[in-house]
Short mmCIF file of C-alpha atoms in Angstrom, two decimals:
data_model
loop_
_atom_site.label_atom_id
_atom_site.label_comp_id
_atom_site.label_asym_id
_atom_site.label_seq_id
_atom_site.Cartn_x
_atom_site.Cartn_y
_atom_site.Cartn_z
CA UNK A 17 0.00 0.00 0.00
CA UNK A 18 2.92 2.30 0.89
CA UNK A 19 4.87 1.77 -2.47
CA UNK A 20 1.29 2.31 -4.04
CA UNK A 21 0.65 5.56 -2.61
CA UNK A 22 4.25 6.83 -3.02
CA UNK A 23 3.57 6.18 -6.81
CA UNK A 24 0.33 7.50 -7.31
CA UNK A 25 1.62 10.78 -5.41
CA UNK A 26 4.75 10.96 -8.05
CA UNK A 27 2.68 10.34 -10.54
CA UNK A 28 0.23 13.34 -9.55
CA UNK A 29 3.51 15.55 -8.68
CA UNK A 30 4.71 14.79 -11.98
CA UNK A 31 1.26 15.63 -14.17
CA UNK A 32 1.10 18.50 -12.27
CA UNK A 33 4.72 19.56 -13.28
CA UNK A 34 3.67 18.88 -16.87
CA UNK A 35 0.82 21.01 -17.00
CA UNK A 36 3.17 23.96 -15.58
CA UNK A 37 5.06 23.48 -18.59
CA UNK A 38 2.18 23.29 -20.89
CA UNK A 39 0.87 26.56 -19.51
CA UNK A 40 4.28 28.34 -19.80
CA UNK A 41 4.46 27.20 -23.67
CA UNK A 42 1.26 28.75 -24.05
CA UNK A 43 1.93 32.05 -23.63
CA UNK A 44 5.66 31.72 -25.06
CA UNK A 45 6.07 33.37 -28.09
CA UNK A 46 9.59 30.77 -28.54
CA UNK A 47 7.20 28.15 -27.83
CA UNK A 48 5.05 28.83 -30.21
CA UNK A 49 7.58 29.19 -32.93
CA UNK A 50 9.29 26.11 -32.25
CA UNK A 51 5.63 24.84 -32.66
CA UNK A 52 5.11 26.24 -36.34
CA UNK A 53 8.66 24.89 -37.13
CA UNK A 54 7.28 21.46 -35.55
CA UNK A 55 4.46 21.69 -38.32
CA UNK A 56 6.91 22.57 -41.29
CA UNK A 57 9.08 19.48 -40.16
CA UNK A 58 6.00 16.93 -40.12
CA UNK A 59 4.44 18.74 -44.06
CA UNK A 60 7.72 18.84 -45.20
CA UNK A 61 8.16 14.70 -44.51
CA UNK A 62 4.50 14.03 -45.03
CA UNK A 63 5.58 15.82 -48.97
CA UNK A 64 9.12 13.80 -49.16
CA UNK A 65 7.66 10.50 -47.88
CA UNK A 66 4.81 10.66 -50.13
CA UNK A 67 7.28 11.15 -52.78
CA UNK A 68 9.52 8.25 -52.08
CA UNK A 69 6.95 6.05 -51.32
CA UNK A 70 5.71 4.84 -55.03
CA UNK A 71 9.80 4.23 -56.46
CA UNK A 72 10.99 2.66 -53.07
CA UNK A 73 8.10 0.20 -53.24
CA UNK A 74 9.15 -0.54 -56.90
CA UNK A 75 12.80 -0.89 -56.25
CA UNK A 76 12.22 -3.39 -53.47
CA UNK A 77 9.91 -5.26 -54.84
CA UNK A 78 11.49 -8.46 -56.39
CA UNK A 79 9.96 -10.41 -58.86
CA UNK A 80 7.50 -13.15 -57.21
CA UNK A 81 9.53 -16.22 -58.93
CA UNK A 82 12.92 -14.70 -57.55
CA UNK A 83 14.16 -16.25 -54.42
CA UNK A 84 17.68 -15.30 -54.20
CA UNK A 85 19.51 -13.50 -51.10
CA UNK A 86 19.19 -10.12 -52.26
CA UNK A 87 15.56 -10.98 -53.29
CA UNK A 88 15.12 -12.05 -49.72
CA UNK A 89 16.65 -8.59 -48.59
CA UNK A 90 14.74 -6.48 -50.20
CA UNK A 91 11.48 -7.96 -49.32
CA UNK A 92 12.75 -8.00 -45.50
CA UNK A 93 13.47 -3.74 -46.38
CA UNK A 94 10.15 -3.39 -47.86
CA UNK A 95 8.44 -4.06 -44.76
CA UNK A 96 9.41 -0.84 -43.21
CA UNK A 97 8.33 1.45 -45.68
CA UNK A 98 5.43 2.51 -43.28
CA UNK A 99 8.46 4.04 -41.59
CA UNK A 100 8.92 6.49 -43.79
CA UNK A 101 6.82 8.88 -42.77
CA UNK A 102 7.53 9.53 -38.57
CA UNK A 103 11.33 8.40 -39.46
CA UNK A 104 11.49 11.30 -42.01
CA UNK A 105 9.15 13.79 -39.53
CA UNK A 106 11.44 12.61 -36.38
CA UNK A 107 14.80 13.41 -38.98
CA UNK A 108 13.02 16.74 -39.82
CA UNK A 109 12.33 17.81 -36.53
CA UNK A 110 15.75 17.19 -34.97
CA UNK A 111 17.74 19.60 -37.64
CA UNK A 112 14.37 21.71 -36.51
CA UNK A 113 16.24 21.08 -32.53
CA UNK A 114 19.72 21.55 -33.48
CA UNK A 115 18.78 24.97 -35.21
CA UNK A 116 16.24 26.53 -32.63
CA UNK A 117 18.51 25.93 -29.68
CA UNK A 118 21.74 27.17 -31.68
CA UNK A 119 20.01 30.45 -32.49
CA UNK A 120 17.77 30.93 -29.24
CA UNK A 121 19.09 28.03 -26.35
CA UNK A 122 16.08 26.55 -25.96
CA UNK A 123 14.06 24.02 -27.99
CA UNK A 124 11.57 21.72 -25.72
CA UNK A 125 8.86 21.94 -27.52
CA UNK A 126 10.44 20.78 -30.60
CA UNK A 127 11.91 18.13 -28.73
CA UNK A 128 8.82 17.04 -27.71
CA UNK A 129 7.35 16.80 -30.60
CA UNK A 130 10.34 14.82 -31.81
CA UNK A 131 9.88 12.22 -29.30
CA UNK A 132 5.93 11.80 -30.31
CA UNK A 133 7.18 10.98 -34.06
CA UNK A 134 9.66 8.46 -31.85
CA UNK A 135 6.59 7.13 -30.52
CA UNK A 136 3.83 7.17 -33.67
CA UNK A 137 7.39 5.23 -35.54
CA UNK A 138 7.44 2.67 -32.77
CA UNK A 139 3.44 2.32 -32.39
CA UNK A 140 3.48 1.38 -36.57
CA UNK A 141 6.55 -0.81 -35.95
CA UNK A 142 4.54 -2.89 -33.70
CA UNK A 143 0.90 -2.75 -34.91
CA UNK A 144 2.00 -3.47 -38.62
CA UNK A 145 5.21 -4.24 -39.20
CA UNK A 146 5.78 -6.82 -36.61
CA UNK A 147 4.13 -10.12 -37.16
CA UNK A 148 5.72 -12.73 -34.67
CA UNK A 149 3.44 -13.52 -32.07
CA UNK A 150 6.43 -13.47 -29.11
CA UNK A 151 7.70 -10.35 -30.42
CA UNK A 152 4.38 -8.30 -30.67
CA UNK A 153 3.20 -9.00 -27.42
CA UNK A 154 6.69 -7.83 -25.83
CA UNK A 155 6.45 -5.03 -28.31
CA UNK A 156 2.52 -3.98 -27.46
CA UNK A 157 3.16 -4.37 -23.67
CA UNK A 158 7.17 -3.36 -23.35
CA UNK A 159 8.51 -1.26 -26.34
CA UNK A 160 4.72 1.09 -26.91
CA UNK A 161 4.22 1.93 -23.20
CA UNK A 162 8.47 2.60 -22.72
CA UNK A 163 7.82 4.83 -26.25
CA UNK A 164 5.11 6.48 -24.61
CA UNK A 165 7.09 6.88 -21.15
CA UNK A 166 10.21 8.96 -23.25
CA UNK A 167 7.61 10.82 -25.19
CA UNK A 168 6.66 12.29 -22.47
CA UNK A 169 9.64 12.46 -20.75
CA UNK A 170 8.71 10.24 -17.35
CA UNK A 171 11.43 7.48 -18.80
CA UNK A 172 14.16 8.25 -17.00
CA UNK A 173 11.97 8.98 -13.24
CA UNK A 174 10.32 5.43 -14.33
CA UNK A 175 13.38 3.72 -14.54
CA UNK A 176 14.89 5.11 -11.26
CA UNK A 177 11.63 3.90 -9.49
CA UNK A 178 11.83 0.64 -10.98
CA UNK A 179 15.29 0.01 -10.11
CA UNK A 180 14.73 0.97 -6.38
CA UNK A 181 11.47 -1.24 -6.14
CA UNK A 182 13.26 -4.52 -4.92
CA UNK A 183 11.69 -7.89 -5.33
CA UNK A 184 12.55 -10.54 -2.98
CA UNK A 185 13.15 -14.46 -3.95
CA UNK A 186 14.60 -16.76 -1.46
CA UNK A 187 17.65 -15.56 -1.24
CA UNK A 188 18.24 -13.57 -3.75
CA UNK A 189 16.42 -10.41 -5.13
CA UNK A 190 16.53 -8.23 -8.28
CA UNK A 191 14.36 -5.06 -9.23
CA UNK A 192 12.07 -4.47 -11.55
CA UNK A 193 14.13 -2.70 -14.05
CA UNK A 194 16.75 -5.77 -13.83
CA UNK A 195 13.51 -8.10 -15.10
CA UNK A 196 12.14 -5.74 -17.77
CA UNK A 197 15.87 -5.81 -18.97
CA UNK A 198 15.82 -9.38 -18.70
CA UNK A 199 12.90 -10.16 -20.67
CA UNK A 200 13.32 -7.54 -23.33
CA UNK A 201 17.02 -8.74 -23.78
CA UNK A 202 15.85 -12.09 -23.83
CA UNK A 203 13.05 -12.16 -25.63
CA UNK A 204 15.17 -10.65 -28.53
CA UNK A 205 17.90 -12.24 -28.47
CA UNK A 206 16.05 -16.04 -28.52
CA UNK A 207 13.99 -14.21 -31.21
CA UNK A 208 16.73 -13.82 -33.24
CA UNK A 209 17.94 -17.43 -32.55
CA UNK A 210 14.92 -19.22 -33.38
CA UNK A 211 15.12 -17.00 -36.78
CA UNK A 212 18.33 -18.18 -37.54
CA UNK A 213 17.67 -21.51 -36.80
CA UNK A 214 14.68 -21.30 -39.06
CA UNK A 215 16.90 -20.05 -41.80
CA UNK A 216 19.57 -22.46 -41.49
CA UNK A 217 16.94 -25.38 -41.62
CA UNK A 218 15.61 -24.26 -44.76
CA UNK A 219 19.12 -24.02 -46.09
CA UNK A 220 19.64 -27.03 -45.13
CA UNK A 221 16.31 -28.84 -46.55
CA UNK A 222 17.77 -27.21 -50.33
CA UNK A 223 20.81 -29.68 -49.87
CA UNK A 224 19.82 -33.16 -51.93
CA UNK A 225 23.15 -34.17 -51.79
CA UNK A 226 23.16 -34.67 -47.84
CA UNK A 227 21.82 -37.58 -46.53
CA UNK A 228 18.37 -37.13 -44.70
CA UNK A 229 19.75 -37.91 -41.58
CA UNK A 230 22.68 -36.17 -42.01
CA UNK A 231 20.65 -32.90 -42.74
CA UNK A 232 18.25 -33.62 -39.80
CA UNK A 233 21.88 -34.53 -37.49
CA UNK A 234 23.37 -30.83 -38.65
CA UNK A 235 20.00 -28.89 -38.06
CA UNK A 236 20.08 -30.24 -34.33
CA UNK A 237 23.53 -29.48 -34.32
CA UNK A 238 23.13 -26.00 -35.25
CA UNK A 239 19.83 -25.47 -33.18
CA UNK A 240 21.96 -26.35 -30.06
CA UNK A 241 24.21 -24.50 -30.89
CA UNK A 242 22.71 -21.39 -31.77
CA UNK A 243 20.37 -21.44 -28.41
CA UNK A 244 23.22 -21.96 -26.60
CA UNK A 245 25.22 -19.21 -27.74
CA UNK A 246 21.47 -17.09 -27.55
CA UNK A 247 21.66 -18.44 -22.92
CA UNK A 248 25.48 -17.35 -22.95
CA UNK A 249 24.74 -13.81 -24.71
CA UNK A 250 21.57 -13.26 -22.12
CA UNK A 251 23.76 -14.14 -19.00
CA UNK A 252 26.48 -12.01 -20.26
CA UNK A 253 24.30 -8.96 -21.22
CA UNK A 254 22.44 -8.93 -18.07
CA UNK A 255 25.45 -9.48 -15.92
CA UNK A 256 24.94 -12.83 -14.72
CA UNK A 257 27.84 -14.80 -13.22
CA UNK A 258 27.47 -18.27 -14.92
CA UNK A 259 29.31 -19.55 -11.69
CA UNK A 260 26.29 -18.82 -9.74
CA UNK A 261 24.51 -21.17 -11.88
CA UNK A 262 26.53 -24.44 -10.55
CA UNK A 263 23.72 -24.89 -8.19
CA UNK A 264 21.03 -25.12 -10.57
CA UNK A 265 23.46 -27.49 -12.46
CA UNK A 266 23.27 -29.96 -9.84
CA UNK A 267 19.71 -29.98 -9.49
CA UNK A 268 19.14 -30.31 -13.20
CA UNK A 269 21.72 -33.50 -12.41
CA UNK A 270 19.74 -34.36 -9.83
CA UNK A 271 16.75 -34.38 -11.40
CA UNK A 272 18.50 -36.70 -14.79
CA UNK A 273 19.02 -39.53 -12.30
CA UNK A 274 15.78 -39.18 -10.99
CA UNK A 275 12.89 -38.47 -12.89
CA UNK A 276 14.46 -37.28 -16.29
CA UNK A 277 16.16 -40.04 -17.57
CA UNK A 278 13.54 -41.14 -19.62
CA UNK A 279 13.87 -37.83 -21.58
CA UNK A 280 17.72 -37.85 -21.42
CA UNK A 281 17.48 -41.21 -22.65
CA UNK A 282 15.12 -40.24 -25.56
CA UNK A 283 17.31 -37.48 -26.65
CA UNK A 284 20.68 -39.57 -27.15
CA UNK A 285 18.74 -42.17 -28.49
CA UNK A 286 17.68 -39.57 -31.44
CA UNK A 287 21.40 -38.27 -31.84
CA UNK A 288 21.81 -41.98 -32.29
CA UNK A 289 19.30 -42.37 -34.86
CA UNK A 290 20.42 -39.89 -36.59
CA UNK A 291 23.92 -40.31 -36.53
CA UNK A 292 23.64 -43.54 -37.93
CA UNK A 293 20.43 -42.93 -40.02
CA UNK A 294 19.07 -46.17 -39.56
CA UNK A 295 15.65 -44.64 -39.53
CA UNK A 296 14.81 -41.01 -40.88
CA UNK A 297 12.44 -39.06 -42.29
CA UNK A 298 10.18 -40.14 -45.19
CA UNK A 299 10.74 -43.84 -44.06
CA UNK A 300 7.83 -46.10 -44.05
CA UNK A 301 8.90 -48.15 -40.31
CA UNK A 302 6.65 -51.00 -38.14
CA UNK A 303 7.67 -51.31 -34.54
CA UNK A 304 7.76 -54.14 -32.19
CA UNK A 305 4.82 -52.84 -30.55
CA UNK A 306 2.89 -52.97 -33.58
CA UNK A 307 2.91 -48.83 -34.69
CA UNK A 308 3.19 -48.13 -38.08
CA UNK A 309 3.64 -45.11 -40.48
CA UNK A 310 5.75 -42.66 -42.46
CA UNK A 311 8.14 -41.00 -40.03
CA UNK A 312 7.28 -37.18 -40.97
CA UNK A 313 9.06 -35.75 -37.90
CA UNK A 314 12.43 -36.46 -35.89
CA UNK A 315 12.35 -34.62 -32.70
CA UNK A 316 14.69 -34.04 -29.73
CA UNK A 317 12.24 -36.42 -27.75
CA UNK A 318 10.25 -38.37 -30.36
CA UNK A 319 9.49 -39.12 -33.21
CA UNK A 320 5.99 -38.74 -35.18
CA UNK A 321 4.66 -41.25 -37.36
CA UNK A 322 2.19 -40.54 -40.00
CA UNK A 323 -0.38 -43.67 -40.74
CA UNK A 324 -2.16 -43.92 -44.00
CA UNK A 325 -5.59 -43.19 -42.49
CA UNK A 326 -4.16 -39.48 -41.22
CA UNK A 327 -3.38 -40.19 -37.89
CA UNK A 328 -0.35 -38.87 -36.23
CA UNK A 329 1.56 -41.79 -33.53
CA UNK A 330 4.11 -40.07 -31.65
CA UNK A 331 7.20 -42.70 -30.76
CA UNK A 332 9.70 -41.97 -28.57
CA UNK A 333 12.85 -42.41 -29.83
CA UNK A 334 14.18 -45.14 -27.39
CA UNK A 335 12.12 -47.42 -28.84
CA UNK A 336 13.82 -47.23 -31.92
CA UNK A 337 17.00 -48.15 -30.10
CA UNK A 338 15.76 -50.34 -27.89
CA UNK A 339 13.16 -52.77 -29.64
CA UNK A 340 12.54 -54.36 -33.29
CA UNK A 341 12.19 -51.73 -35.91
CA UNK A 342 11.40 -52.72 -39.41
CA UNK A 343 12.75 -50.23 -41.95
CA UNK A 344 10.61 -50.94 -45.53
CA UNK A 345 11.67 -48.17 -46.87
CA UNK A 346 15.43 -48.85 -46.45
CA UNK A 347 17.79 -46.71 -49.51
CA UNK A 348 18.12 -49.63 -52.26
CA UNK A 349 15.66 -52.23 -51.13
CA UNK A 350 12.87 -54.02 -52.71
CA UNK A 351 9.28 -55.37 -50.74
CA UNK A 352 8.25 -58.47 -51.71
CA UNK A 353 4.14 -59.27 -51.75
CA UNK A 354 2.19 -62.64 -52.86
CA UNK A 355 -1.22 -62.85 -54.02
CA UNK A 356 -2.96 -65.89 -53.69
CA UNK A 357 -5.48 -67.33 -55.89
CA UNK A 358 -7.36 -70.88 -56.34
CA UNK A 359 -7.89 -72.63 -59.92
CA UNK A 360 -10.38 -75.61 -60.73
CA UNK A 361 -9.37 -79.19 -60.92
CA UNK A 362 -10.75 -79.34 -64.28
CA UNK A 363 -7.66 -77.33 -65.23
CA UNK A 364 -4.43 -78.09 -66.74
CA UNK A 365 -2.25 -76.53 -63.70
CA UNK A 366 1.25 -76.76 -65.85
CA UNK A 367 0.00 -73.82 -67.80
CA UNK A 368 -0.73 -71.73 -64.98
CA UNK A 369 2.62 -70.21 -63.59
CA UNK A 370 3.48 -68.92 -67.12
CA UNK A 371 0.57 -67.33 -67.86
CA UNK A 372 0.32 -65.87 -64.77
CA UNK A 373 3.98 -64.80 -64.49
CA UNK A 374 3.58 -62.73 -67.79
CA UNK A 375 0.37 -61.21 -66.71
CA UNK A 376 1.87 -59.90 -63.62
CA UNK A 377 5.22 -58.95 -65.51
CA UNK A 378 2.73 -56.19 -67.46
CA UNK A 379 2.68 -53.80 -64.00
CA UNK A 380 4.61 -50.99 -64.46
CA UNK A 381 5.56 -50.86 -60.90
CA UNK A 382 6.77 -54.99 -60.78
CA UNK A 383 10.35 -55.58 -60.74
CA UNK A 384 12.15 -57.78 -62.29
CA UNK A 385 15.66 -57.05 -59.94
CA UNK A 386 15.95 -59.13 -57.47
CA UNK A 387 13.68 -61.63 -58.82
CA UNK A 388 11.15 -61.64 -61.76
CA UNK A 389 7.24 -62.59 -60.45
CA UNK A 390 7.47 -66.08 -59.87
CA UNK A 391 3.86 -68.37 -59.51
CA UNK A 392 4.28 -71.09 -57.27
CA UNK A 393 1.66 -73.75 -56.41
CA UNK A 394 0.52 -74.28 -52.52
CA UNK A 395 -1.78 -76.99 -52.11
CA UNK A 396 -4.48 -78.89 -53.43
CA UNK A 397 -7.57 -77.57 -51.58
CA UNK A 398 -11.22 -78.29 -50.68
CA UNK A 399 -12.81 -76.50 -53.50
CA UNK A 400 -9.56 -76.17 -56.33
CA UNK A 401 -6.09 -75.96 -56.19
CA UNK A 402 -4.48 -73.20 -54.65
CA UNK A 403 -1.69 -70.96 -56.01
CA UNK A 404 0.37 -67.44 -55.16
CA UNK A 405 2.23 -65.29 -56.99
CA UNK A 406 5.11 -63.79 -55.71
CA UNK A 407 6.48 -60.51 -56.59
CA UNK A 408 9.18 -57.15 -55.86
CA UNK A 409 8.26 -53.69 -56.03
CA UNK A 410 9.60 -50.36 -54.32
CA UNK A 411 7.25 -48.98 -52.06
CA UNK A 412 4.52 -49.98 -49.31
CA UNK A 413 1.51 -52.33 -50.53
CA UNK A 414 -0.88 -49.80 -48.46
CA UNK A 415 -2.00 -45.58 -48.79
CA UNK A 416 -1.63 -44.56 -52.34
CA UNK A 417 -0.08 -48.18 -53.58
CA UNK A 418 -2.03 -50.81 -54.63
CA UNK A 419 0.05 -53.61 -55.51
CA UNK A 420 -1.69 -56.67 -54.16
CA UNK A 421 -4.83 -55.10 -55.87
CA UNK A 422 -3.14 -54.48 -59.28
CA UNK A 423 -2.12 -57.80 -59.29
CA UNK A 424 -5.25 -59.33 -58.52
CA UNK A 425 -6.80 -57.35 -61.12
CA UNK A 426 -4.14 -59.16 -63.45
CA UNK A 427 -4.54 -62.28 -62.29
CA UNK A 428 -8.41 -62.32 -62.77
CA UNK A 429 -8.44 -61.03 -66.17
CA UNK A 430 -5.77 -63.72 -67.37
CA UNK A 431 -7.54 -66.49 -66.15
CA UNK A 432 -10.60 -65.47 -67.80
CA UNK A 433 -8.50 -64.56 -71.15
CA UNK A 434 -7.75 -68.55 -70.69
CA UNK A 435 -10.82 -70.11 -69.58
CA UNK A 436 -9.71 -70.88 -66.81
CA UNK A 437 -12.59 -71.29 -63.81
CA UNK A 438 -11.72 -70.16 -60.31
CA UNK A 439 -13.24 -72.11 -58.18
CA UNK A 440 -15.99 -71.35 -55.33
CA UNK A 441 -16.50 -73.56 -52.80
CA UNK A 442 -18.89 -76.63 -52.88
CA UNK A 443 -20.11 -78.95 -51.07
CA UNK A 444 -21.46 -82.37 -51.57
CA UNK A 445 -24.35 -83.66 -49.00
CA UNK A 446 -24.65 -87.33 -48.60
CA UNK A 447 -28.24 -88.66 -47.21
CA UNK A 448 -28.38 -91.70 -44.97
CA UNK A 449 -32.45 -93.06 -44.31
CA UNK A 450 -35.50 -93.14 -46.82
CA UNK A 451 -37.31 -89.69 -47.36
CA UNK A 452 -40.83 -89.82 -46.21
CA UNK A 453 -42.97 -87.81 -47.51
CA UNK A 454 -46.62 -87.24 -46.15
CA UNK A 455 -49.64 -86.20 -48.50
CA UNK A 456 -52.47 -84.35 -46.83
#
């Protein structure tokens, strides 16, 4: 309540102290002259940014097929042409400053109004230009109202008050100002980290040469990296002695032999993976447990498998280490399917693997490395005899393949091109007795 009441009465001493000022610069005739040179500044920007507006947007605006680094540049440039305008006023208005307090030693209402184009510059930054979610909210909540505070000129009195306001934790404390710091320092700086690392994947995604894991093994790489260098900067900017962080070091230790090791031991068992890129992404994979699906994703943790009917299986990635993985879509390897089929007894069965062999020889998609389609015969059964065709192709029987259907197809219509029945099944019923039969 005390702190509360201290503030509200600075706050009050410090409007009132502002409306003194206002009231002098009304009746100042060097106010009011630094005003009408306030108002030439502002026309003459609102004349040269209208001006530059039309050929700036033209000169950095790349063509829409062109994707190259200075492309990318001038896009990123383009964004801040809303700028123009309170960049060019706020340019204006300070050779406005430097000449009004040369000729007469004063200038503070020019000043002021210097700071409010400061302000209307940052306010556009953040309500248009800015579209990361992170960095708007830090920038609608942190950067406007700290605009606002220098526009006015309470800044510096805020700043003093928040470094004096002390908040207690344990044993330690900080103030305010140290946390604002904190959190606008960091905020940026991981920001600019996670952009990076967003660049640097897509950089890396353009490389066909590298191996899938390889690519995936270097993104990691980097991501650690760059976060890592993003915690150093942070501790070093805000004065943090990393020795002072031993503590937390042990707990974090601590807390690996106790109830993280499942998630340490899911992370090195995905440097693992992907070190010796066993499994990646884009391979079709069945576990041990019985999940299957197109590994889309290869996280720190886990790993997400895609199944053919859309849903998403999230594995962790000690199971890939740890239990029976089978890799069908393996670099350089074949899948081998059968399809089954029955003949009648009336038929002459020696003419059935070749005809069936070339008829499933006619799919595009059959191979004939490692082994042509081969037709071998299974048993003689209760209603004909029973065959199966085996044969290779590259890629999963299941989602957008149909091999085992193709091949039935095949089958079917070669049979029938030879007169050959398939069977169905029948059954012969043997009567024991007399039949009576009544009459009425």
């Amino acid at each position: 309540m005390e702190f509360g009441s201290d503030l509200q009465n600075q706050v009050l001493e410090e409007g009132q102290r502002l409306w003194d000022i206002a009231l002098s610069w009304l009746v100042s005739p060097a106010a009011w002259s630094q005003f009408a040179l306030l108002v030439v500044a502002y026309l003459l920007a609102l004349v040269v940014a209208r001006k530059l507006r039309a050929p700036l947007t033209r000169l950095l605006t790349p063509p829409e097929d062109l994707d190259n680094p200075l492309a990318k540049v001038r896009r990123f440039v383009l964004i801040f042409v809303p700028l123009l305008l309170p960049l060019m006023a706020y340019a204006f208005t300070g050779i406005g400053e430097s000449v009004t307090r040369s000729l007469f030693g004063s200038g503070a209402v020019i000043a002021f109004g210097k700071r409010v184009f400061l302000f209307l510059a940052v306010r556009i930054l953040v309500r248009e230009i800015i579209t990361d979610p992170m960095m708007k909210l830090l920038g609608r909540y942190i950067l406007i109202p700290v605009a606002a505070l220098y526009a006015l000129g309470l800044l510096e009195p805020a700043m003093v008050k928040l470094d004096e306001t002390i908040v207690p934790l344990g044993n330690l404390s900080f103030s305010l100002l140290f946390a604002l710091r904190f959190i606008v320092v960091g905020g940026a700086i991981f920001w600019m980290g996670r952009w990076s690392n967003d660049q640097s994947a897509q950089f890396l995604k353009r490389q066909d040469d590298m191996r899938p894991a390889m690519r995936e093994l270097t993104a990691k790489a980097i991501e650690i990296g760059i976060f890592g260098v993003a915690f150093l900067l942070v501790m070093n900017i805000m004065g943090i002695n990393l020795t002072s962080l031993a503590v937390l070091g042990g707990a974090i230790g601590v807390g690996l032999g106790f109830g993280l090791q499942k998630i340490a031991s899911n992370f090195i068992s995905g440097l693992i993976l992907l070190l010796e890129g066993q499994a990646t992404v884009g391979d079709y994979v069945e576990l041990d447990g019985g999940e299957a699906g197109t590994i889309v994703k290869m996280g720190a943790r886990a790993a997400i498998l895609e199944t053919f009917d859309g849903r998403w299986i999230v594995v962790p990635n000690e199971d890939f280490i740890t239990t029976r993985v089978v890799n069908f879509s393996d670099s350089g390897s074949a899948n081998r399917y059968e399809a089954p089929f029955s003949v009648s007894y009336d038929t002459d069965i020696n003419k059935v693997p070749d005809i069936i062999e070339a008829a499933v020889a006619k799919h595009p998609r059959v191979l004939s490395e490692p082994f042509p389609p081969d037709c071998e015969l299974r048993g003689f059964g209760d209603s004909g005899v029973d065959f199966a065709v085996e044969f290779w192709v590259e890629g999963i029987d299941d989602g957008a393949n149909k091999f085992s259907s193709d091949v039935l197809f095949l089958i079917w219509n070669a049979l029938k091109a030879h007169e050959i029945t398939i069977p169905y099944p029948q059954r012969v019923v043997e009567l024991s007795g007399s039949i009576e039969t009544r009459s009425r």
